[in-house]
PDB file of C-alpha atoms in Angstrom:
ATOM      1  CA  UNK T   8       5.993  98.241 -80.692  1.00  0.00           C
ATOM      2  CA  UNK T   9       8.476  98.407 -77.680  1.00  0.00           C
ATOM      3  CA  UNK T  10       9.541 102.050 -76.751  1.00  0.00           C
ATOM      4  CA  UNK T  11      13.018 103.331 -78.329  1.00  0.00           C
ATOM      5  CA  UNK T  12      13.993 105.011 -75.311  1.00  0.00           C
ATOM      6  CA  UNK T  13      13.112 105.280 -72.295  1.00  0.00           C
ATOM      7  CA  UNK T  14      11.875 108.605 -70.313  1.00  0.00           C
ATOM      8  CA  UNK T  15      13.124 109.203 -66.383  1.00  0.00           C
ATOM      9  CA  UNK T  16      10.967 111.063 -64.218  1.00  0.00           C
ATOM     10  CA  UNK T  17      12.429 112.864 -61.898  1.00  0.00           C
ATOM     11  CA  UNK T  18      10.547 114.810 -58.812  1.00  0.00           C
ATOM     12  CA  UNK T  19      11.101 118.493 -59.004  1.00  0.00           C
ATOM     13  CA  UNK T  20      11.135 121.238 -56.187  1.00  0.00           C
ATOM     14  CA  UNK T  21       8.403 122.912 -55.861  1.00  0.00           C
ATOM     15  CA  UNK T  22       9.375 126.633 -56.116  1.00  0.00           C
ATOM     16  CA  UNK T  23       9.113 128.671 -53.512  1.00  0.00           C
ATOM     17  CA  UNK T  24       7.216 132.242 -54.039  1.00  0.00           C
ATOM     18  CA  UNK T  25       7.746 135.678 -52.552  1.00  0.00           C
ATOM     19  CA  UNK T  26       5.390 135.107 -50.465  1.00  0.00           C
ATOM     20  CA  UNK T  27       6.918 132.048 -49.166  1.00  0.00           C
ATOM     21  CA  UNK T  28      10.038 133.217 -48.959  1.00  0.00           C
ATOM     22  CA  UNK T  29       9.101 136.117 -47.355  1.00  0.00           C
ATOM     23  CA  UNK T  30       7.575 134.101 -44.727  1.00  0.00           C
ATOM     24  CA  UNK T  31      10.506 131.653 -44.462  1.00  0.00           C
ATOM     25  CA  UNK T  32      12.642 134.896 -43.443  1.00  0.00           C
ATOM     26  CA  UNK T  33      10.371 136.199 -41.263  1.00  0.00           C
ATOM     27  CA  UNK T  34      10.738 133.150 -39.212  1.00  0.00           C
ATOM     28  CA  UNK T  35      14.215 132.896 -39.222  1.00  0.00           C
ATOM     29  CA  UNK T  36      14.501 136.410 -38.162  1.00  0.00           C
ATOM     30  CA  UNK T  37      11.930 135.837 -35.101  1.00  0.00           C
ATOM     31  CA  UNK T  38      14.076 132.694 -34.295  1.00  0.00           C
ATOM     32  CA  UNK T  39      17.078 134.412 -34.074  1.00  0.00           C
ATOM     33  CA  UNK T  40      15.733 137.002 -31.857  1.00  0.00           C
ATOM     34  CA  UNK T  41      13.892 134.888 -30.149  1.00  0.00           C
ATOM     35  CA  UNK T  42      17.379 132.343 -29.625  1.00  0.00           C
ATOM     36  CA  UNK T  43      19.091 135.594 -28.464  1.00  0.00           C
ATOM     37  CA  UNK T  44      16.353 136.399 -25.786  1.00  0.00           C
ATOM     38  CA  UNK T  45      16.654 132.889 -24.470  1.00  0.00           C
ATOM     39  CA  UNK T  46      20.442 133.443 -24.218  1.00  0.00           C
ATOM     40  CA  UNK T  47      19.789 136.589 -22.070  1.00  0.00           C
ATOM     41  CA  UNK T  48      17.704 135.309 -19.804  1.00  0.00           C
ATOM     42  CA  UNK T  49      20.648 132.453 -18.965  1.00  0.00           C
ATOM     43  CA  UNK T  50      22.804 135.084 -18.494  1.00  0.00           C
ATOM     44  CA  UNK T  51      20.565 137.106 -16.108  1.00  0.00           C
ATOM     45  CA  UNK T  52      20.191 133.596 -14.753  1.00  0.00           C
ATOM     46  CA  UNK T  53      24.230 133.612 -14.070  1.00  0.00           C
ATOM     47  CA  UNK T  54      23.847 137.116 -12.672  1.00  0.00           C
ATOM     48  CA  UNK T  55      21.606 135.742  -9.879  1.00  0.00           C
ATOM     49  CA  UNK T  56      23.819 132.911  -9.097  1.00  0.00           C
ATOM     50  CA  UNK T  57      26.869 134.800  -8.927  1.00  0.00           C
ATOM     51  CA  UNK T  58      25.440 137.871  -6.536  1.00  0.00           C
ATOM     52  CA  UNK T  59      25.726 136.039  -3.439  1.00  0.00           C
ATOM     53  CA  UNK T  60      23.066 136.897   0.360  1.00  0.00           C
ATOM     54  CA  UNK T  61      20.444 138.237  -2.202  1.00  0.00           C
ATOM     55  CA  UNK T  62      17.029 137.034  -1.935  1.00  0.00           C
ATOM     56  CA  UNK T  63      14.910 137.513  -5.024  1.00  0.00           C
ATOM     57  CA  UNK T  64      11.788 135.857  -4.270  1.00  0.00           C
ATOM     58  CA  UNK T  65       9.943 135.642  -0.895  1.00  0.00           C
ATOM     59  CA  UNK T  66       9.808 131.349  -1.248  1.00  0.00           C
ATOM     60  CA  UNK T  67      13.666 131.644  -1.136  1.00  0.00           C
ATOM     61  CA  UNK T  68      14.149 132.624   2.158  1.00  0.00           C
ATOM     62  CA  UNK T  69      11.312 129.437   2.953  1.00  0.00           C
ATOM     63  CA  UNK T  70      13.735 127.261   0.855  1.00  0.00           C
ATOM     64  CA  UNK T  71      16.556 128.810   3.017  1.00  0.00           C
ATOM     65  CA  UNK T  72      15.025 127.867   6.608  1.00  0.00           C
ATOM     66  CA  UNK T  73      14.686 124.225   4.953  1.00  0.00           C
ATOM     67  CA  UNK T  74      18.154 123.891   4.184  1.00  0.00           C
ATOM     68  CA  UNK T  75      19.339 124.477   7.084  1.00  0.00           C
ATOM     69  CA  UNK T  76      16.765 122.242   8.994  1.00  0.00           C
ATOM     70  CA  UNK T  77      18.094 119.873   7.112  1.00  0.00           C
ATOM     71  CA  UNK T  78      22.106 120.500   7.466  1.00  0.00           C
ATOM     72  CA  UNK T  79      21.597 120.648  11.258  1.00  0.00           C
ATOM     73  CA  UNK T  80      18.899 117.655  11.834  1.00  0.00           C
ATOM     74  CA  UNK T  81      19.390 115.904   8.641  1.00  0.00           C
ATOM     75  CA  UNK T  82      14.866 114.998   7.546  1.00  0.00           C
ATOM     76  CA  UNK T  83      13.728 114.844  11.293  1.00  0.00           C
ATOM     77  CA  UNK T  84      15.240 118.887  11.152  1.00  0.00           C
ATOM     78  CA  UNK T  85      13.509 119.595   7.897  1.00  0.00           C
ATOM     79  CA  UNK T  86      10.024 118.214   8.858  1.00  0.00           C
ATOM     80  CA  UNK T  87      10.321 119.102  13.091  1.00  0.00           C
ATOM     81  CA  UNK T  88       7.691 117.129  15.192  1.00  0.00           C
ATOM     82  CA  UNK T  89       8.355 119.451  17.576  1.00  0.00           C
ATOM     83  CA  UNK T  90       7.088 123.259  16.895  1.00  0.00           C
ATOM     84  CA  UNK T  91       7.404 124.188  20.840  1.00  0.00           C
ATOM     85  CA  UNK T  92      10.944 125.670  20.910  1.00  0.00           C
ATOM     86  CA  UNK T  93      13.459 127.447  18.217  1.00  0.00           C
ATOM     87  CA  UNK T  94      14.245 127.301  15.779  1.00  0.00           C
ATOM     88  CA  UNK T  95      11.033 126.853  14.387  1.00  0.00           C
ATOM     89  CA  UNK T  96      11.406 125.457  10.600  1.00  0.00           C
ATOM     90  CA  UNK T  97       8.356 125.463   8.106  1.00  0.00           C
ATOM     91  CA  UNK T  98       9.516 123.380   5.549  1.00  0.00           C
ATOM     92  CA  UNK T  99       6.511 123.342   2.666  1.00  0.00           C
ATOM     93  CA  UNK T 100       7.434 121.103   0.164  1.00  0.00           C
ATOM     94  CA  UNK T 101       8.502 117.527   0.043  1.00  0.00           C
ATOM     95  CA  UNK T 102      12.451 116.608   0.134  1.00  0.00           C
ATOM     96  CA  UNK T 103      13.969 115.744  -3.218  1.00  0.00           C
ATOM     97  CA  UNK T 104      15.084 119.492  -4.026  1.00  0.00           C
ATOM     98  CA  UNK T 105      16.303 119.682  -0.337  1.00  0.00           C
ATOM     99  CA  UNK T 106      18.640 116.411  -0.994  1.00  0.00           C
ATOM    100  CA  UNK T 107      19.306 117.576  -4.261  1.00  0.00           C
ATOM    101  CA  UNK T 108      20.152 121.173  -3.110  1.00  0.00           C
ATOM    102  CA  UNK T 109      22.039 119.877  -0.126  1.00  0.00           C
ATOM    103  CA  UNK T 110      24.205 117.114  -2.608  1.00  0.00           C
ATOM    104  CA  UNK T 111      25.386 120.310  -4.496  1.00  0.00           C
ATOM    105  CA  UNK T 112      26.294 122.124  -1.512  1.00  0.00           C
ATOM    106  CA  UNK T 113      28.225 119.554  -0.253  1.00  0.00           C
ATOM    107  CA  UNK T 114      30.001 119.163  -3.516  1.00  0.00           C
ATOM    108  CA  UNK T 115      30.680 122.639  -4.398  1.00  0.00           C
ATOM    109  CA  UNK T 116      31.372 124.140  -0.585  1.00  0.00           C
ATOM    110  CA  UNK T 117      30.112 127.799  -1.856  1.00  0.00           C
ATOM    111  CA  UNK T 118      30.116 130.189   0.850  1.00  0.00           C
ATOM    112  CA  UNK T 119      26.383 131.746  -0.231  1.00  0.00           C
ATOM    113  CA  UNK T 120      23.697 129.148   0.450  1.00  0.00           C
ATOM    114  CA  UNK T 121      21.591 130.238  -2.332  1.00  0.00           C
ATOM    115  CA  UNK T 122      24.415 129.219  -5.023  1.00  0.00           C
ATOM    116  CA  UNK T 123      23.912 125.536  -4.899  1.00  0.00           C
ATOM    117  CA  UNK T 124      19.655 125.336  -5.057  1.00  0.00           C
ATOM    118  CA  UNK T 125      19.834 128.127  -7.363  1.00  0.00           C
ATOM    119  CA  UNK T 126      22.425 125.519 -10.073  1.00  0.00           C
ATOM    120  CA  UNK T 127      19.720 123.039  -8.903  1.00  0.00           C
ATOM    121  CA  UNK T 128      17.059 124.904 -10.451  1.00  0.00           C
ATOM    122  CA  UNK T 129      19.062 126.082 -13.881  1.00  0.00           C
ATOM    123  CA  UNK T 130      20.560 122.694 -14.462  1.00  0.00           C
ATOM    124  CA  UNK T 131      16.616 121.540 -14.219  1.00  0.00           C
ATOM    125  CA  UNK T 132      15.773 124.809 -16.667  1.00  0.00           C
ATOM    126  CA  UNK T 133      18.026 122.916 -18.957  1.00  0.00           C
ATOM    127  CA  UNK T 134      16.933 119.446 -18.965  1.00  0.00           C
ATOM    128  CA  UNK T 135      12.841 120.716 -18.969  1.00  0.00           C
ATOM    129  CA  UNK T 136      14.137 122.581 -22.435  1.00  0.00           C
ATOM    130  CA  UNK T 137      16.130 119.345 -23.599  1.00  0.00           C
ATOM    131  CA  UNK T 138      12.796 117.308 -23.196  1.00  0.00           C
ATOM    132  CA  UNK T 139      10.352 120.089 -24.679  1.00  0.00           C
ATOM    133  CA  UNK T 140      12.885 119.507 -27.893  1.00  0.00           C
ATOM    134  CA  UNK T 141      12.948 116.122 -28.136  1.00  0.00           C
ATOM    135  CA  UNK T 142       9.046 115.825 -27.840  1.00  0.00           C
ATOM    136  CA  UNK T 143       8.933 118.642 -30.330  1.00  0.00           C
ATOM    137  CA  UNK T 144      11.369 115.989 -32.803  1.00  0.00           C
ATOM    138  CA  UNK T 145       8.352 113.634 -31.860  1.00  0.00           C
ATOM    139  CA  UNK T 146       5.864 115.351 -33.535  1.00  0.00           C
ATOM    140  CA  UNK T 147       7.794 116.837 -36.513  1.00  0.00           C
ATOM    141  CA  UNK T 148       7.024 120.481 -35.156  1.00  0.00           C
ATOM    142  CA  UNK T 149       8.992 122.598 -36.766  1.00  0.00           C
ATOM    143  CA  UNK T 150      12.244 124.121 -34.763  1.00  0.00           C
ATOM    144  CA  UNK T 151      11.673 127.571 -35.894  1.00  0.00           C
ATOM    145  CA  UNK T 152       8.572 128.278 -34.446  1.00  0.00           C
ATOM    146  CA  UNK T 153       9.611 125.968 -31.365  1.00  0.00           C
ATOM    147  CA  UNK T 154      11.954 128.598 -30.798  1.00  0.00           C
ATOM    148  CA  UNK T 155       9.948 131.395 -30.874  1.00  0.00           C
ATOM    149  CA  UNK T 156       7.487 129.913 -28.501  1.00  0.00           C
ATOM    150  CA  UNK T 157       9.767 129.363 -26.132  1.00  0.00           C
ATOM    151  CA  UNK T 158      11.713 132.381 -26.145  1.00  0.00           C
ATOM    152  CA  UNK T 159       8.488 134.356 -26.172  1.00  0.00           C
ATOM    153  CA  UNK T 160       7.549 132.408 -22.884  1.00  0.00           C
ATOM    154  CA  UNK T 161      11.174 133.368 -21.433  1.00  0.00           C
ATOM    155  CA  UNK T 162      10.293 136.586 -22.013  1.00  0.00           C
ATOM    156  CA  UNK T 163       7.799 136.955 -19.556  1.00  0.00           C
ATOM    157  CA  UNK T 164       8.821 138.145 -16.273  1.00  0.00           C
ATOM    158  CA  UNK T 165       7.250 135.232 -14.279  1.00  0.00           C
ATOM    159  CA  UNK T 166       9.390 132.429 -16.215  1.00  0.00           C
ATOM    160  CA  UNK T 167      12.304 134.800 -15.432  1.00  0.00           C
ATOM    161  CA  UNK T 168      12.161 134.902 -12.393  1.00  0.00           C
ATOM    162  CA  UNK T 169      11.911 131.033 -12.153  1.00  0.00           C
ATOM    163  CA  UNK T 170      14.970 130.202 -14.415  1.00  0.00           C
ATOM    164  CA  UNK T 171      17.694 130.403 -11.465  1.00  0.00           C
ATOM    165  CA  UNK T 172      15.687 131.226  -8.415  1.00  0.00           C
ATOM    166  CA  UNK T 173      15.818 128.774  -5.083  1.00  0.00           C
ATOM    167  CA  UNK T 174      12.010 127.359  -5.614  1.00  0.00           C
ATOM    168  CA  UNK T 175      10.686 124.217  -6.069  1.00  0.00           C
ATOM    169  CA  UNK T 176       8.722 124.590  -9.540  1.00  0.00           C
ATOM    170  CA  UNK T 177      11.341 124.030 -12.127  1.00  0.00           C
ATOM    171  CA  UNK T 178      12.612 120.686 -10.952  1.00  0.00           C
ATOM    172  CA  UNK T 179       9.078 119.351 -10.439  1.00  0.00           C
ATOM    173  CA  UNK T 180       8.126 120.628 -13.784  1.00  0.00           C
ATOM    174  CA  UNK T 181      11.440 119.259 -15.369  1.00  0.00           C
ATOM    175  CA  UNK T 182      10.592 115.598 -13.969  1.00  0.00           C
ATOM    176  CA  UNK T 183       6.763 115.755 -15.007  1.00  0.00           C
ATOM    177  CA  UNK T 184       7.980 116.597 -18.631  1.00  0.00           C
ATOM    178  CA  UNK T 185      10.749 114.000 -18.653  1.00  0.00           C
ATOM    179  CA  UNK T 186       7.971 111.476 -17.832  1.00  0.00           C
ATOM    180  CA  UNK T 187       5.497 113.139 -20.611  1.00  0.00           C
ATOM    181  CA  UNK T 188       8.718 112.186 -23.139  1.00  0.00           C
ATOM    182  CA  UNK T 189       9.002 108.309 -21.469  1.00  0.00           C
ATOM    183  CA  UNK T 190       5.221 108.137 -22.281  1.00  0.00           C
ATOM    184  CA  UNK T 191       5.208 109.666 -25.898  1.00  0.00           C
ATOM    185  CA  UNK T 192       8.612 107.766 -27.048  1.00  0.00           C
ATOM    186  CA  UNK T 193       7.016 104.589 -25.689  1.00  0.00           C
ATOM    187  CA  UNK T 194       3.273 105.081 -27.560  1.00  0.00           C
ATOM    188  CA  UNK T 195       5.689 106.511 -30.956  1.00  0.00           C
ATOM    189  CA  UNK T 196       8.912 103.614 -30.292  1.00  0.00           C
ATOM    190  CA  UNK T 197       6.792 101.299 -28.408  1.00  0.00           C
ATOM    191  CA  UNK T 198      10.022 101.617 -26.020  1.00  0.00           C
ATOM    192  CA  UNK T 199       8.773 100.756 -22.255  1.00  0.00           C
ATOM    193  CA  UNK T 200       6.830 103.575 -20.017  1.00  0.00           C
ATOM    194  CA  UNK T 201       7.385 102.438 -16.575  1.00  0.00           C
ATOM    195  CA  UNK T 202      10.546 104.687 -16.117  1.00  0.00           C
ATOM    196  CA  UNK T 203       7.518 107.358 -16.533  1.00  0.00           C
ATOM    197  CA  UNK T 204       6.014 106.795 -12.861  1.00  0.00           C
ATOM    198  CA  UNK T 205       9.555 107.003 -11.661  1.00  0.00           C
ATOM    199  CA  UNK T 206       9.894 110.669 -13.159  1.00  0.00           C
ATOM    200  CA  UNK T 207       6.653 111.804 -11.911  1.00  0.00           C
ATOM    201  CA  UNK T 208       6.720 110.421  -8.308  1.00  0.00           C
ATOM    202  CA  UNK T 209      10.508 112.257  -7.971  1.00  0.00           C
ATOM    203  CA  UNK T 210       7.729 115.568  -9.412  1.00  0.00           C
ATOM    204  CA  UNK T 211       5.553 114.696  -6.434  1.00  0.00           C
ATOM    205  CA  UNK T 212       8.308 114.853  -4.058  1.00  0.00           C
ATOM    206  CA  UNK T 213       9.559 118.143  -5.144  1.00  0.00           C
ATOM    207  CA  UNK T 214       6.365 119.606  -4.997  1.00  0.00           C
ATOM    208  CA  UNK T 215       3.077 117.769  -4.185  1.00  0.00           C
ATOM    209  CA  UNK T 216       0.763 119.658  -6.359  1.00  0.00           C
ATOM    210  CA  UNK T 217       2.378 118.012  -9.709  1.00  0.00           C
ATOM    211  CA  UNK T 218      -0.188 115.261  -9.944  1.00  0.00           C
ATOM    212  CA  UNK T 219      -1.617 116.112 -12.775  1.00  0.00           C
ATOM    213  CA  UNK T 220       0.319 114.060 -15.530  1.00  0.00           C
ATOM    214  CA  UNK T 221       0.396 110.564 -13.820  1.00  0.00           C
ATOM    215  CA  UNK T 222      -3.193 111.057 -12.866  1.00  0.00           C
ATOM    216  CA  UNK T 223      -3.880 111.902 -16.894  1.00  0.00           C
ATOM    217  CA  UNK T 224      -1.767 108.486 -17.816  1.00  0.00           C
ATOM    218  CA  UNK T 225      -3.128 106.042 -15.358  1.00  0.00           C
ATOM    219  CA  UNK T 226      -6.234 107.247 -16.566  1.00  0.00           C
ATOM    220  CA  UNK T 227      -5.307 106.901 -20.436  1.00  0.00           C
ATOM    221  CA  UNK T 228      -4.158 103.213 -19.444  1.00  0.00           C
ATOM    222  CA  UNK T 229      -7.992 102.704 -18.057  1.00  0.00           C
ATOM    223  CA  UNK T 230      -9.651 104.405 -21.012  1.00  0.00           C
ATOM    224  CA  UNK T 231      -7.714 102.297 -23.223  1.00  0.00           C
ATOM    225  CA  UNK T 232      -8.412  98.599 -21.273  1.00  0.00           C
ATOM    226  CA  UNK T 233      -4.624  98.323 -20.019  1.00  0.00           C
ATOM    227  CA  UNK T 234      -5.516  97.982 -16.824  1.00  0.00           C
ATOM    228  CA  UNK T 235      -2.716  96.081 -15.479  1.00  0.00           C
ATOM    229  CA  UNK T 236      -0.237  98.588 -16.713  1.00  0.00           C
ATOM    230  CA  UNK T 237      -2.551 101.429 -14.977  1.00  0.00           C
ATOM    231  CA  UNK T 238      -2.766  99.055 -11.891  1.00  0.00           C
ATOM    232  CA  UNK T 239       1.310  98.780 -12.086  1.00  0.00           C
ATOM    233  CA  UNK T 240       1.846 102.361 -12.392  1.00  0.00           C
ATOM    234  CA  UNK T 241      -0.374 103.353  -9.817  1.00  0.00           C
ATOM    235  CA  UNK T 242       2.163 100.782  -7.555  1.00  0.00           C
ATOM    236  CA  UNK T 243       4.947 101.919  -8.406  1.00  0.00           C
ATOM    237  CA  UNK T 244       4.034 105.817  -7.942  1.00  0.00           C
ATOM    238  CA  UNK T 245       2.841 104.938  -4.698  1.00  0.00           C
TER     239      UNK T 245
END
């Protein structure tokens, strides 16, 4: 005997508890203040572009004597063979933020020659934070709690300091994590990787130390018999 009518099943919501809704708030609220602390520290970011001839950390006034190497001798002036005579330049890190640094100065013409590495190294805050959210969307992590992480991180005086000074550490760390996002969008996409290497050699020559992500891929690629692809990489940061 066939069934007179027919009965539709339809998926409910679970419903949400105090508890869960208490916890729900709770995050929003952190997020919020959290969001607001991040907006802060942009805005004491702006504050240290804007107050021109003030030195904030010690490396700045090393990033200084670069730039100027490199306005008056173009790379021979930022790397000197010649250390017997003045001015005497001690450029510690490898070029890219230099070019970079000296590309914005050029376009810009600001009278205080902190202004244009200092938008170097906030327009690099901004893409490192684009790329921590998009490998966040990745993984499915939840934007709330991203948020509070990362404002709670802004928080701290050290990253402070770092958001609009004129040092080398942002940039390098923005390229290493736009390579991390090339890598995990390939392995999630299966889009290519190469453009990876290209990310994380510009890291190594803004400062040499960042070695630590290509050297974990190329060794992933070995671990995982793609050889070739480790062998290519290995190339092509070279």
């Amino acid at each position: 005997m066939r069934p007179t009518s027919r009965h539709r099943y339809t998926r409910r919501r679970p419903r949400l508890t105090d508890s869960t809704r208490r916890d729900e708030w709770f995050a929003r609220v952190l997020a919020a203040l959290f969001s607001l602390a991040l907006a802060l520290a942009f805005a004491l970011a702006l504050v240290w572009i804007t107050r021109g001839f003030a030195v904030f950390n010690y490396t700045e006034g090393v990033v200084l004597g670069s730039l100027a190497g490199l306005d008056a001798s173009g790379l021979s002036g930022l790397y000197p063979a010649d250390w017997s005579s003045a001015p005497l330049v001690l450029t510690l890190y490898p070029p890219v933020y230099f070019w970079m640094s000296a590309a914005v100065d050029s376009a810009l013409g600001a009278a205080d020659p902190l202004t244009a590495p200092r938008l170097v190294t906030l327009a690099a805050t901004v893409l490192l934070g684009w790329c921590l959210v998009r490998i966040r969307g990745l993984h499915g992590t939840g934007l709330t709690w991203f948020l509070v992480l990362v404002g709670a991180a802004v928080l701290t005086p050290a990253i402070q300091r770092q958001l609009a000074a004129a040092q080398v550490d942002v940039l390098a760390a923005a390229w290493t994590v736009a390579g991390v996002l090339i890598v995990l969008r390939g392995e999630h996409l299966g889009t290519p990787t190469w453009p990876a290497f290209v990310c994380f050699a510009a890291a190594a020559c803004t400062k040499q130390s960042f070695l630590a992500a290509p050297a974990a891929r190329l060794l992933f690629q070995f671990t995982m018999h793609r050889r070739s692809h480790a062998v290519l990489g290995a190339a092509g940061f070279a």
